[in-house]
């Protein structure tokens, strides 16, 4: 039986997390429920929880973190052009139904179920709710590859590129540098030296060790990044504290201090053998500091902990020169109106060819040394 839930308060956290399986923190009960409780998801922000749950009696067999969306903000799979075209033709694109981790362009499970049969039932449930509510569309963003077979050919496939770092078993940061071309090694050492000689005190601190004053400063730095770009910082200070309390030292924060003042930070979460870089903020302009806190401290941490992957966030070709390689991300889209579906399908065919060519071009600039290089 399919049920739709307006809050994750209606699900036992242990039952939900048992479905997540791989330890991905962004679809955990603590992360998603924390957003609901601490004011990050509000109708005026365009987010209304509409989670799908598949039950057999009282046993939870599957689930989807899902939302009715009144806009396309905070998704990172951009369909603004689709919305404008649909509304120019006289339709109402919003609300739409979205399966996603809010504000988190992080690949991971969206169809939380062990079997393909149950995943297909979840997809059918999303479609049934879309029809029942008379919505224009339903979308599933940043899907892991294991979820893809549950979507049939009527769903439009879309992909993009992120830059991820992979650990083949490095013993140290120097081992990682040794795998790079000589030019990239030199540039990274120079950037690290700039940060180290800045006079700031640099560190990496677990969430369980951060003080209340640290959390206030971390959130203020996060807000400052959005304000500088003219955007709204949707994640609240209580939500940040909640992450520290819920995840403990699976939260890591790379810090730069000037005396006792926290002047820059990069915020990370750990789960399923992966380090996830999420938020950055600074009130100082120091050469090399952004790269040191957001990338190099993360790589060092991943090597020391034996993590296999470091995902530093969406976008950013500059990550390629620092050891991060292009990795596909996947989404699926079901547009109810047949004519609109065909128009978007045609546009996506052109987009796909361009993105394939872009990926080939990126790999031509791999930072890793050829075997013949001395």
PDB file of C-alpha atoms in Angstrom, residues 8 11-24 27-29 52-55 59-65 109-115 118-119 122 144 147:
ATOM      1  CA  UNK A   8       8.862  12.520   8.304  1.00  0.00           C
ATOM      2  CA  UNK A  11       7.949   7.459  10.005  1.00  0.00           C
ATOM      3  CA  UNK A  12      10.097   5.644  12.543  1.00  0.00           C
ATOM      4  CA  UNK A  13      13.668   6.962  11.971  1.00  0.00           C
ATOM      5  CA  UNK A  14      15.195   3.482  12.264  1.00  0.00           C
ATOM      6  CA  UNK A  15      12.784   2.061   9.677  1.00  0.00           C
ATOM      7  CA  UNK A  16      13.521   4.910   7.241  1.00  0.00           C
ATOM      8  CA  UNK A  17      17.294   4.690   7.700  1.00  0.00           C
ATOM      9  CA  UNK A  18      17.253   0.925   7.234  1.00  0.00           C
ATOM     10  CA  UNK A  19      16.132   1.621   3.655  1.00  0.00           C
ATOM     11  CA  UNK A  20      18.930   4.108   2.965  1.00  0.00           C
ATOM     12  CA  UNK A  21      21.488   1.349   3.175  1.00  0.00           C
ATOM     13  CA  UNK A  22      24.674   2.995   1.919  1.00  0.00           C
ATOM     14  CA  UNK A  23      24.944   5.606   4.638  1.00  0.00           C
ATOM     15  CA  UNK A  24      24.248   8.566   2.323  1.00  0.00           C
ATOM     16  CA  UNK A  27      18.479  11.098   2.537  1.00  0.00           C
ATOM     17  CA  UNK A  28      18.821  10.052   6.174  1.00  0.00           C
ATOM     18  CA  UNK A  29      15.892  10.687   8.495  1.00  0.00           C
ATOM     19  CA  UNK A  52       6.017   8.476  -0.503  1.00  0.00           C
ATOM     20  CA  UNK A  53       5.978   5.362   1.687  1.00  0.00           C
ATOM     21  CA  UNK A  54       5.328   1.792   0.549  1.00  0.00           C
ATOM     22  CA  UNK A  55       3.913  -0.479   3.256  1.00  0.00           C
ATOM     23  CA  UNK A  59       6.153  -2.892   7.533  1.00  0.00           C
ATOM     24  CA  UNK A  60       7.918  -0.156   5.577  1.00  0.00           C
ATOM     25  CA  UNK A  61       9.155  -1.704   2.306  1.00  0.00           C
ATOM     26  CA  UNK A  62      10.187   1.435   0.447  1.00  0.00           C
ATOM     27  CA  UNK A  63      10.144   5.226   0.493  1.00  0.00           C
ATOM     28  CA  UNK A  64      10.920   8.313  -1.562  1.00  0.00           C
ATOM     29  CA  UNK A  65      11.923  11.717  -0.150  1.00  0.00           C
ATOM     30  CA  UNK A 109      19.445   6.842  -3.483  1.00  0.00           C
ATOM     31  CA  UNK A 110      16.039   8.373  -4.175  1.00  0.00           C
ATOM     32  CA  UNK A 111      14.060   5.130  -4.461  1.00  0.00           C
ATOM     33  CA  UNK A 112      14.692   3.726  -1.001  1.00  0.00           C
ATOM     34  CA  UNK A 113      13.983   0.040  -1.467  1.00  0.00           C
ATOM     35  CA  UNK A 114      15.963  -3.181  -1.656  1.00  0.00           C
ATOM     36  CA  UNK A 115      14.404  -4.736  -4.755  1.00  0.00           C
ATOM     37  CA  UNK A 118       9.629  -2.308  -4.973  1.00  0.00           C
ATOM     38  CA  UNK A 119      11.460   0.539  -6.710  1.00  0.00           C
ATOM     39  CA  UNK A 122       7.569   3.608  -5.856  1.00  0.00           C
ATOM     40  CA  UNK A 144      22.282   6.796  -8.132  1.00  0.00           C
ATOM     41  CA  UNK A 147      17.789   3.470  -9.282  1.00  0.00           C
TER      42      UNK A 147
END
